[in-house]
PDB file of C-alpha atoms in Angstrom:
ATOM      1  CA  UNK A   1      -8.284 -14.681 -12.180  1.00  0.00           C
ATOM      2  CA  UNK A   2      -9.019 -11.269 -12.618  1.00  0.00           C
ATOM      3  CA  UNK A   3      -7.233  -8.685 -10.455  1.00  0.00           C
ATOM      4  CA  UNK A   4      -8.198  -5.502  -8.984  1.00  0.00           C
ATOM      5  CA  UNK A   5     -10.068  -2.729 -10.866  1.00  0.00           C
ATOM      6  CA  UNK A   6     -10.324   0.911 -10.410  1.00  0.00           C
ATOM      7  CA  UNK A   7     -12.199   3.187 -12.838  1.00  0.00           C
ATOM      8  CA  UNK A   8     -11.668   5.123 -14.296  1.00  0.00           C
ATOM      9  CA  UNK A   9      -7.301   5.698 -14.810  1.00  0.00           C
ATOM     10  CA  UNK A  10      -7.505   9.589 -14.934  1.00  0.00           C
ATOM     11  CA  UNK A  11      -9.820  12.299 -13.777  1.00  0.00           C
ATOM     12  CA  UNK A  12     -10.215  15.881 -14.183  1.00  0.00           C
ATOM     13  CA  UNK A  13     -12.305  18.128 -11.675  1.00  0.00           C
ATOM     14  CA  UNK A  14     -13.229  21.658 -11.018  1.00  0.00           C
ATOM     15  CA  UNK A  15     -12.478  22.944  -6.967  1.00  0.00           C
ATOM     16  CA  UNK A  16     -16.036  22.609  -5.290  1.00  0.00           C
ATOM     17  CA  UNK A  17     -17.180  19.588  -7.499  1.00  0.00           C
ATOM     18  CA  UNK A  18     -17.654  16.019  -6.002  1.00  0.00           C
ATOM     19  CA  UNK A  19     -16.101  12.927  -8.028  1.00  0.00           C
ATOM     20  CA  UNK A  20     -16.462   9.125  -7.332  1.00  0.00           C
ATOM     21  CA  UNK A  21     -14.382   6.574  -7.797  1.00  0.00           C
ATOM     22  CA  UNK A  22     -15.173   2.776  -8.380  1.00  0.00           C
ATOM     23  CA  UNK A  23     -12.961  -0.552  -7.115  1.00  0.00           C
ATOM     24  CA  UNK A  24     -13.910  -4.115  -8.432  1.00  0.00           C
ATOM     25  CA  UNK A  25     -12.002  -6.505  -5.841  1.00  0.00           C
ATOM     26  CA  UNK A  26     -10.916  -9.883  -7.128  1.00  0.00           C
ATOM     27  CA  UNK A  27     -13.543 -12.057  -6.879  1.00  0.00           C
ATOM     28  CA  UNK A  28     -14.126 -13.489  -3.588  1.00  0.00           C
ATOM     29  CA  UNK A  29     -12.056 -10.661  -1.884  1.00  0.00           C
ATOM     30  CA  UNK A  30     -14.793  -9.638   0.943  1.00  0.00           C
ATOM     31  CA  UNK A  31     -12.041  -6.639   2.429  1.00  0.00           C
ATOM     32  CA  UNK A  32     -11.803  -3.331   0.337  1.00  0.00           C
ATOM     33  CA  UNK A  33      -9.331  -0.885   1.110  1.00  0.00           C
ATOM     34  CA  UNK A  34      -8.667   2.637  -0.637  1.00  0.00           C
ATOM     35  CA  UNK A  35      -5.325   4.616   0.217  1.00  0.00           C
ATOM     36  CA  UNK A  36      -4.300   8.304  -1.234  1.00  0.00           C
ATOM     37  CA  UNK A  37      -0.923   8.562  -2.548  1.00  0.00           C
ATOM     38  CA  UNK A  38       0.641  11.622  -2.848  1.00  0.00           C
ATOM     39  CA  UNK A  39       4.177  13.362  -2.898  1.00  0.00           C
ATOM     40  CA  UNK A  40       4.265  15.031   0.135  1.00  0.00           C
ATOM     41  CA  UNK A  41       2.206  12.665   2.703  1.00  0.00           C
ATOM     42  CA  UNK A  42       3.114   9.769   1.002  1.00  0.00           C
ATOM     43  CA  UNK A  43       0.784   6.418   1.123  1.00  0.00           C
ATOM     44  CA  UNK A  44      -2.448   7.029   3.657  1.00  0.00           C
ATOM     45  CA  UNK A  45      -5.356   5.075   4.746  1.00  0.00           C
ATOM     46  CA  UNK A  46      -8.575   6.372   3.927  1.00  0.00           C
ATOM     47  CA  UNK A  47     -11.153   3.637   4.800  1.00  0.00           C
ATOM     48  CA  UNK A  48     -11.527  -0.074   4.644  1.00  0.00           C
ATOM     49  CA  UNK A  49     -14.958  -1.880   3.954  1.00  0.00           C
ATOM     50  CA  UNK A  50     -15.663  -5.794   5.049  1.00  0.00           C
ATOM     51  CA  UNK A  51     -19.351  -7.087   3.909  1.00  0.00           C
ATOM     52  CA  UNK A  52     -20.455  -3.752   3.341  1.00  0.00           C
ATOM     53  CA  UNK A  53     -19.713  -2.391   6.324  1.00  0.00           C
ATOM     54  CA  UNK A  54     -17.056   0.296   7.404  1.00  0.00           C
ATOM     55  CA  UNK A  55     -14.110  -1.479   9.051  1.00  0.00           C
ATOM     56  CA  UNK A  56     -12.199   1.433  10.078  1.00  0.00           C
ATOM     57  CA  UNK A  57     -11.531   4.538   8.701  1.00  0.00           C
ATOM     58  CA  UNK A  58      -8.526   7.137   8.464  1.00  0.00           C
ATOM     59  CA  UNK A  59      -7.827  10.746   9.079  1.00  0.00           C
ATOM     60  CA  UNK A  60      -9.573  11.892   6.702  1.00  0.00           C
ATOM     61  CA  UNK A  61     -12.770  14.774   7.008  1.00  0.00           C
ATOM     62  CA  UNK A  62     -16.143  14.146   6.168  1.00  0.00           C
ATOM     63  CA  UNK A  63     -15.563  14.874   2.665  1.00  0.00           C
ATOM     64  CA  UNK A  64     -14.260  11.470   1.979  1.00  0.00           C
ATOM     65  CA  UNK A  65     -16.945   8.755   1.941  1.00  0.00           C
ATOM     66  CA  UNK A  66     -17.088   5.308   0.814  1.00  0.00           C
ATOM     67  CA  UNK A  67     -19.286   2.599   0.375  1.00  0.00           C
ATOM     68  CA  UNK A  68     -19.528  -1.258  -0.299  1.00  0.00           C
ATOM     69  CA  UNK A  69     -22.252  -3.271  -2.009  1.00  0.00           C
ATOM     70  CA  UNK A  70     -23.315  -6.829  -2.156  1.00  0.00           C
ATOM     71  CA  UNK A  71     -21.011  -7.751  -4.923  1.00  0.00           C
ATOM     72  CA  UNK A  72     -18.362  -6.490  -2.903  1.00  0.00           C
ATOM     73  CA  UNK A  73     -17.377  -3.824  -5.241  1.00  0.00           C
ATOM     74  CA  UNK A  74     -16.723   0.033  -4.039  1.00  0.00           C
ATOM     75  CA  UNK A  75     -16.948   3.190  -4.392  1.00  0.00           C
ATOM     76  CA  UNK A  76     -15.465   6.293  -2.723  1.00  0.00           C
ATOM     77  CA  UNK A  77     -16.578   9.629  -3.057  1.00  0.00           C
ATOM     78  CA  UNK A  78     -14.993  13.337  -2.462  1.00  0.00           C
ATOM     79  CA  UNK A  79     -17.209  16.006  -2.483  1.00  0.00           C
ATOM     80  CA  UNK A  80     -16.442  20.013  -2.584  1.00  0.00           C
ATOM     81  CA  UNK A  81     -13.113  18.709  -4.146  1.00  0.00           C
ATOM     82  CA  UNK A  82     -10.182  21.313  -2.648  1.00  0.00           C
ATOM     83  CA  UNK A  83      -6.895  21.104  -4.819  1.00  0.00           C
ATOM     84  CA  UNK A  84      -4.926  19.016  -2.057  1.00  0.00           C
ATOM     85  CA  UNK A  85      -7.449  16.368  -2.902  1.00  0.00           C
ATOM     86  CA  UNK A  86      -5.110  15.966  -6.147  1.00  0.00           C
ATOM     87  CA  UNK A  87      -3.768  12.910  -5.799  1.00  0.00           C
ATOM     88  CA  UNK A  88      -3.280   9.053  -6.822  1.00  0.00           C
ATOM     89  CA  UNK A  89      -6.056   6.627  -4.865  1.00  0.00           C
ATOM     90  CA  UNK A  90      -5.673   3.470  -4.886  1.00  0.00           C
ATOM     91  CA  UNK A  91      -8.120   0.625  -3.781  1.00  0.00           C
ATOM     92  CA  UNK A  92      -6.910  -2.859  -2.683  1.00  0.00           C
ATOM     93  CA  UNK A  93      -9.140  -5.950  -1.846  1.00  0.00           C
ATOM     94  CA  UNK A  94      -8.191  -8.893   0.160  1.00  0.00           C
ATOM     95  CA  UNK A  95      -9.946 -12.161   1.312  1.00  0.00           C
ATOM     96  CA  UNK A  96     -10.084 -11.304   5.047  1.00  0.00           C
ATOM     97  CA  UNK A  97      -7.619 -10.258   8.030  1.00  0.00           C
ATOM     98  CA  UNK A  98      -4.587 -12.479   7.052  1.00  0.00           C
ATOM     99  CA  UNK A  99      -4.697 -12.558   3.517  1.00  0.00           C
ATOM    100  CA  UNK A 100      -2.653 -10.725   1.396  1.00  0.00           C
ATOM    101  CA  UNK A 101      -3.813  -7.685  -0.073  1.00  0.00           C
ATOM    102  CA  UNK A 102      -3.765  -7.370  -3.979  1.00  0.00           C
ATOM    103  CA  UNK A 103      -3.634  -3.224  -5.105  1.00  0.00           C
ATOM    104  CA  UNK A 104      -5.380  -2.003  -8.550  1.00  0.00           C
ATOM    105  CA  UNK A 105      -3.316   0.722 -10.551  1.00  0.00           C
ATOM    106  CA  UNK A 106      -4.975   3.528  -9.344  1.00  0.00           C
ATOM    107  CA  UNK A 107      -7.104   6.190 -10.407  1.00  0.00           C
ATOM    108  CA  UNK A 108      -5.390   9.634 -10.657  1.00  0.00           C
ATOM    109  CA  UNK A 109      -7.242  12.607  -9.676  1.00  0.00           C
ATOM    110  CA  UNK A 110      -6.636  16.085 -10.555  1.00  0.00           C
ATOM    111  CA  UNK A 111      -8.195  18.950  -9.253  1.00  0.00           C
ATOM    112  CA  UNK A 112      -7.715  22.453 -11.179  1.00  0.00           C
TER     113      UNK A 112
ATOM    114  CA  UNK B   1       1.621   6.011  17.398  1.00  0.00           C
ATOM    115  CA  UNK B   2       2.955   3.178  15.123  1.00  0.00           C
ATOM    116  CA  UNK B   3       5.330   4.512  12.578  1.00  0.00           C
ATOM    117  CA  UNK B   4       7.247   3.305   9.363  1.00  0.00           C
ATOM    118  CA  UNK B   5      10.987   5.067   8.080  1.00  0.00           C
ATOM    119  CA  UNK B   6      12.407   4.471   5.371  1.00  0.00           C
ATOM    120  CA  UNK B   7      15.930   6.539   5.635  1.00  0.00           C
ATOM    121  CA  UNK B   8      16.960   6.073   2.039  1.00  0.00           C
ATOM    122  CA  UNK B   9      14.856   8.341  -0.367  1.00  0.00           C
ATOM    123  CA  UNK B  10      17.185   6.929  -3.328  1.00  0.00           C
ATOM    124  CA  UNK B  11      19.575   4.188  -4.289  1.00  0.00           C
ATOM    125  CA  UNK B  12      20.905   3.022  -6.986  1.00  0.00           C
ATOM    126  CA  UNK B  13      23.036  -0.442  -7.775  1.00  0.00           C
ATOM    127  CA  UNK B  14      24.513  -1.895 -10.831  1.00  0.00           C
ATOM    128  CA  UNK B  15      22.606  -4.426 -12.615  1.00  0.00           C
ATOM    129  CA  UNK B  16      23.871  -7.852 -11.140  1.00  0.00           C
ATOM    130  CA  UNK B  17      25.029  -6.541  -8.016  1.00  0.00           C
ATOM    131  CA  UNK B  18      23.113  -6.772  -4.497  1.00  0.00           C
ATOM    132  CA  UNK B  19      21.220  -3.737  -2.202  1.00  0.00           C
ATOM    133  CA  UNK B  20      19.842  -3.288   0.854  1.00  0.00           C
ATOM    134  CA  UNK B  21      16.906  -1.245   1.600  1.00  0.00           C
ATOM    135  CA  UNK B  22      16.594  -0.040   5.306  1.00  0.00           C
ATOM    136  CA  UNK B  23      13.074  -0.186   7.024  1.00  0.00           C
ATOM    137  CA  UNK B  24      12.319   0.652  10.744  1.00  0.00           C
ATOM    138  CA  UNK B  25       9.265   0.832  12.381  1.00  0.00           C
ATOM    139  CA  UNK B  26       7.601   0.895  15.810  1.00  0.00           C
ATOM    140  CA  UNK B  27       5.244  -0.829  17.084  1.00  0.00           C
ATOM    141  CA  UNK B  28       3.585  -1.934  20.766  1.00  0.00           C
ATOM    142  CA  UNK B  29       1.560  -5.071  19.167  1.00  0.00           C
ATOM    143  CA  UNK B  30       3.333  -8.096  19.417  1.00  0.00           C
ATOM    144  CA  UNK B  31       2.271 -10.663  16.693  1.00  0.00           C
ATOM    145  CA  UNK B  32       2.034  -8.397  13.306  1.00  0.00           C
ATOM    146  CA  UNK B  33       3.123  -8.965   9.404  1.00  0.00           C
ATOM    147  CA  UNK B  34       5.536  -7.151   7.977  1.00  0.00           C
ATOM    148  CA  UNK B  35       5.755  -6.421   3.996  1.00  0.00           C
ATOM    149  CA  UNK B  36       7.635  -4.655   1.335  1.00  0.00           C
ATOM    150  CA  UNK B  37       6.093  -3.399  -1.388  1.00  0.00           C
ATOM    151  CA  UNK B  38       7.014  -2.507  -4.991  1.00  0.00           C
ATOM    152  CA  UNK B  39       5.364   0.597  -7.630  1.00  0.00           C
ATOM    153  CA  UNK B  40       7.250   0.229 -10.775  1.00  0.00           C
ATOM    154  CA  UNK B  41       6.643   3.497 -13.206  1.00  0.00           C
ATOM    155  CA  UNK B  42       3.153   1.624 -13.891  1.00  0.00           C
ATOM    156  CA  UNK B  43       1.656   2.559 -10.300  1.00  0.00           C
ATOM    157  CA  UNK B  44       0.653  -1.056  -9.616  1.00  0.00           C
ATOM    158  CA  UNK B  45       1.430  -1.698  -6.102  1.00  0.00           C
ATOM    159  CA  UNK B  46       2.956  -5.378  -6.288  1.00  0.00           C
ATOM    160  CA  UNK B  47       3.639  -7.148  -2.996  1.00  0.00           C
ATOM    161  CA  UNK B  48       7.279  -8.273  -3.147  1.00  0.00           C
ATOM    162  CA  UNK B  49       7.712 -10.424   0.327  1.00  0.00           C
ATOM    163  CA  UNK B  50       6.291 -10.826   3.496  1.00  0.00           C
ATOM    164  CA  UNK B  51       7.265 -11.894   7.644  1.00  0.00           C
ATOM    165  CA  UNK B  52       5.206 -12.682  10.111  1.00  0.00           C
ATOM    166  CA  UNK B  53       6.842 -11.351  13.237  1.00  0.00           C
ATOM    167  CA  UNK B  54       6.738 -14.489  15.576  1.00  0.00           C
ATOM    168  CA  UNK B  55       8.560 -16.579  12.756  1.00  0.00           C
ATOM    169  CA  UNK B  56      12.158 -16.044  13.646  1.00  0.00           C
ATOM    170  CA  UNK B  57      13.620 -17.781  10.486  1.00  0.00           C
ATOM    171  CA  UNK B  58      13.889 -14.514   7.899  1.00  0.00           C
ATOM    172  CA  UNK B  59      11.727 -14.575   4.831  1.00  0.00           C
ATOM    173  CA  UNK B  60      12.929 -15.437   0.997  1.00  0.00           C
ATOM    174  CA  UNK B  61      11.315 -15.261  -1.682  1.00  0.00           C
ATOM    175  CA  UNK B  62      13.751 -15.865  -4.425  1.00  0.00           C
ATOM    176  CA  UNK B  63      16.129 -12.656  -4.955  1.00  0.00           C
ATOM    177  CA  UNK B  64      14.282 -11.279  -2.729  1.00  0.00           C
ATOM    178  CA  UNK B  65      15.544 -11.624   1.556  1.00  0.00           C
ATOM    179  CA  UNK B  66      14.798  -9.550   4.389  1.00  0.00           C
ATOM    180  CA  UNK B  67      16.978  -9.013   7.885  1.00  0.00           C
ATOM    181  CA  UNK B  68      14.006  -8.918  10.539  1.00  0.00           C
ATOM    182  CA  UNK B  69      15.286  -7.931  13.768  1.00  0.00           C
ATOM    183  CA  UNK B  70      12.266  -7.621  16.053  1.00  0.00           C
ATOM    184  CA  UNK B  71      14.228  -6.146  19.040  1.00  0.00           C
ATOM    185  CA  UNK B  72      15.623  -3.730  17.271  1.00  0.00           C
ATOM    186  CA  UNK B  73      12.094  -2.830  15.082  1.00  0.00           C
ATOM    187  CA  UNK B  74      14.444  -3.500  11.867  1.00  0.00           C
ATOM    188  CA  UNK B  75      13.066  -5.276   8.731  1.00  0.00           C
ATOM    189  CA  UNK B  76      15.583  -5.006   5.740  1.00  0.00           C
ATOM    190  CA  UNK B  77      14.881  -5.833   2.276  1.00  0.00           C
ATOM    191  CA  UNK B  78      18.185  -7.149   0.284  1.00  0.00           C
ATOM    192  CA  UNK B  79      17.324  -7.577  -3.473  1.00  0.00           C
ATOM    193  CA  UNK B  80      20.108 -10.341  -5.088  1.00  0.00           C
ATOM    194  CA  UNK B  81      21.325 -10.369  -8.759  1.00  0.00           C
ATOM    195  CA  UNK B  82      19.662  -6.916  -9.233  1.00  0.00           C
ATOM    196  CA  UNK B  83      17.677  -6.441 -12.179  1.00  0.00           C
ATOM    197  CA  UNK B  84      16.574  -3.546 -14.578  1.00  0.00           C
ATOM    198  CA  UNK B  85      13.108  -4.870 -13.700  1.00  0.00           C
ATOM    199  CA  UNK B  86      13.552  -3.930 -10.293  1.00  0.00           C
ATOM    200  CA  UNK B  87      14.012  -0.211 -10.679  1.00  0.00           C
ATOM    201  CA  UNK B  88      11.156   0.923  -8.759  1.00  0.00           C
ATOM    202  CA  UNK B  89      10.040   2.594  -5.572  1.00  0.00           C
ATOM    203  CA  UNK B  90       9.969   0.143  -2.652  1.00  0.00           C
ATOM    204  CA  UNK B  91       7.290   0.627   0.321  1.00  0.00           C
ATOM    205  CA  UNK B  92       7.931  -1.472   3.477  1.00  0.00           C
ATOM    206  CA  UNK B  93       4.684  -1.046   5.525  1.00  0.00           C
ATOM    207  CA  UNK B  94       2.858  -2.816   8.581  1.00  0.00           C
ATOM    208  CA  UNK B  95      -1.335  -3.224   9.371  1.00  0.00           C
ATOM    209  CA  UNK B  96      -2.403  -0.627  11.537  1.00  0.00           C
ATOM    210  CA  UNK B  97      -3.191  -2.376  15.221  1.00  0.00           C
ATOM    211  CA  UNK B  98      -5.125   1.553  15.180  1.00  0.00           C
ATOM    212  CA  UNK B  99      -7.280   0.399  12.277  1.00  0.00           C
ATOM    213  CA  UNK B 100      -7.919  -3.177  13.303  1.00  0.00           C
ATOM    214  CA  UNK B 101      -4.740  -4.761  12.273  1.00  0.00           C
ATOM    215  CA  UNK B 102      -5.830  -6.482   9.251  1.00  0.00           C
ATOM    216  CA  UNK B 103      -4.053  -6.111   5.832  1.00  0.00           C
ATOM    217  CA  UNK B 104      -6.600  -4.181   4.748  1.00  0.00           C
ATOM    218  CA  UNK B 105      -4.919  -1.312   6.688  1.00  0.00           C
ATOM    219  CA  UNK B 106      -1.336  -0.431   6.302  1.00  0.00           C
ATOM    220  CA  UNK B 107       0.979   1.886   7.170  1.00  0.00           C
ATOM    221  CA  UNK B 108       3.307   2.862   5.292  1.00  0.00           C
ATOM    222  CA  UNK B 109       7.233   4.442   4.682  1.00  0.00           C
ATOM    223  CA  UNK B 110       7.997   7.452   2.067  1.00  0.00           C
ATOM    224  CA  UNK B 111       9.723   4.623   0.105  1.00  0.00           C
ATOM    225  CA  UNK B 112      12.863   4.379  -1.427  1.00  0.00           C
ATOM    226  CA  UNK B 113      13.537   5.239  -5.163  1.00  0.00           C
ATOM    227  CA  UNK B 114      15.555   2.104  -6.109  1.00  0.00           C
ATOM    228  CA  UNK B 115      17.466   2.267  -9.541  1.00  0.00           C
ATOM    229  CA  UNK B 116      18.843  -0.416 -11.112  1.00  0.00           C
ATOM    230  CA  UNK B 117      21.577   0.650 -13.819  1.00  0.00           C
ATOM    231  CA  UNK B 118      23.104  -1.579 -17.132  1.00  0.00           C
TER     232      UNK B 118
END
């Protein structure tokens, strides 16, 4: 069984661009998760998608946005990237409310 | 606000011998899971154990024990037999009863920079 996919590994952006980030759950996962990781705050919750639908959502600003589609795959976006958006983000899919939730390695972002 | 320390930003233990990492959190919800995770230099978060609060019997999962103390908001992780495998950092974290609960959204500790030395 497959496990959890982000694309791409590494990124590179300008300040003031917009990047977006993909998640492939394992298959039958309907739950979609995406954290930020980063030295100083640590592990945070950005947003978590069920069916296509936002679940619930961190404290995060508008500039963070997500979606789900049908296949249950993801995407989050960041637009007008600042350099504090620099950061590891990691997406993690589970089957539902009490199943355990499987993390993908991440996609390291870098803003310059 | 529900909250997650981890007090030890680094350990380190001789390869063979046994450590304890320290978790507390807080928490008003009453029925919740409890986990500690692992990120090995790789980045892949790996899920190392789990307890559900209302089970009082504390989880195993081969090396791997915890202490869960529910009155005192304590959930320990004690790694056996320690291996150079397990140098990692180790994130104990709870779902979110302010983001529906569900696995889907933890919180989590700093973590604690475990090394495991030959």
């Amino acid at each position: 069984k497959a496990g959890v996919t982000q694309t791409p590994r590494y990124l590179i952006k300008t300040r003031g661009q917009q990047v977006t980030l993909s998640c492939s759950p394992i298959s039958g996962h309907r739950s979609v998760s995406w954290y930020q990781q980063t030295p100083g705050q640590g592990l945070q919750f950005l947003f978590e998608y069920f069916s296509e639908t936002q679940r619930n959502k961190g404290n995060f600003p508008g500039r963070f946005s997500g979606r789900q589609f049908s296949n249950s795959r993801s995407e989050m976006n960041v637009s007008t990237l600042e350099l504090g958006d620099s950061a590891l983000y990691l997406c993690a899919s589970s089957p539902g409310r009490d199943g355990e939730a499987f993390f993908g390695q991440g996609t390291r972002l870098t803003v310059v | 606000a529900q909250t997650v320390t981890q007090s030890q930003p680094e350990m380190s233990v001789q390869e063979a011998e046994t450590v304890t990492l320290s978790c507390t959190y807080d928490t008003s919800e009453n029925n919740y899971y409890l986990f500690w995770y692992k990120q090995p230099p790789s980045r892949q978060m790996i899920l190392v154990i789990r307890q559900e609060a209302y089970k009082q019997q504390n989880a195993t999962e081969n090396r791997f024990s915890v202490n869960f103390q529910k009155a005192a908001k304590s959930f320990s992780l004690k790694i056996s037999d320690s291996q150079l495998g397990d140098t990692a950092m180790y994130f104990c974290a709870f779902p979110s009863a302010n983001y529906g609960g569900s696995q889907g959204n933890l919180i989590f500790g700093k973590g604690t920079k475990l090394s495991v030395k030959p």
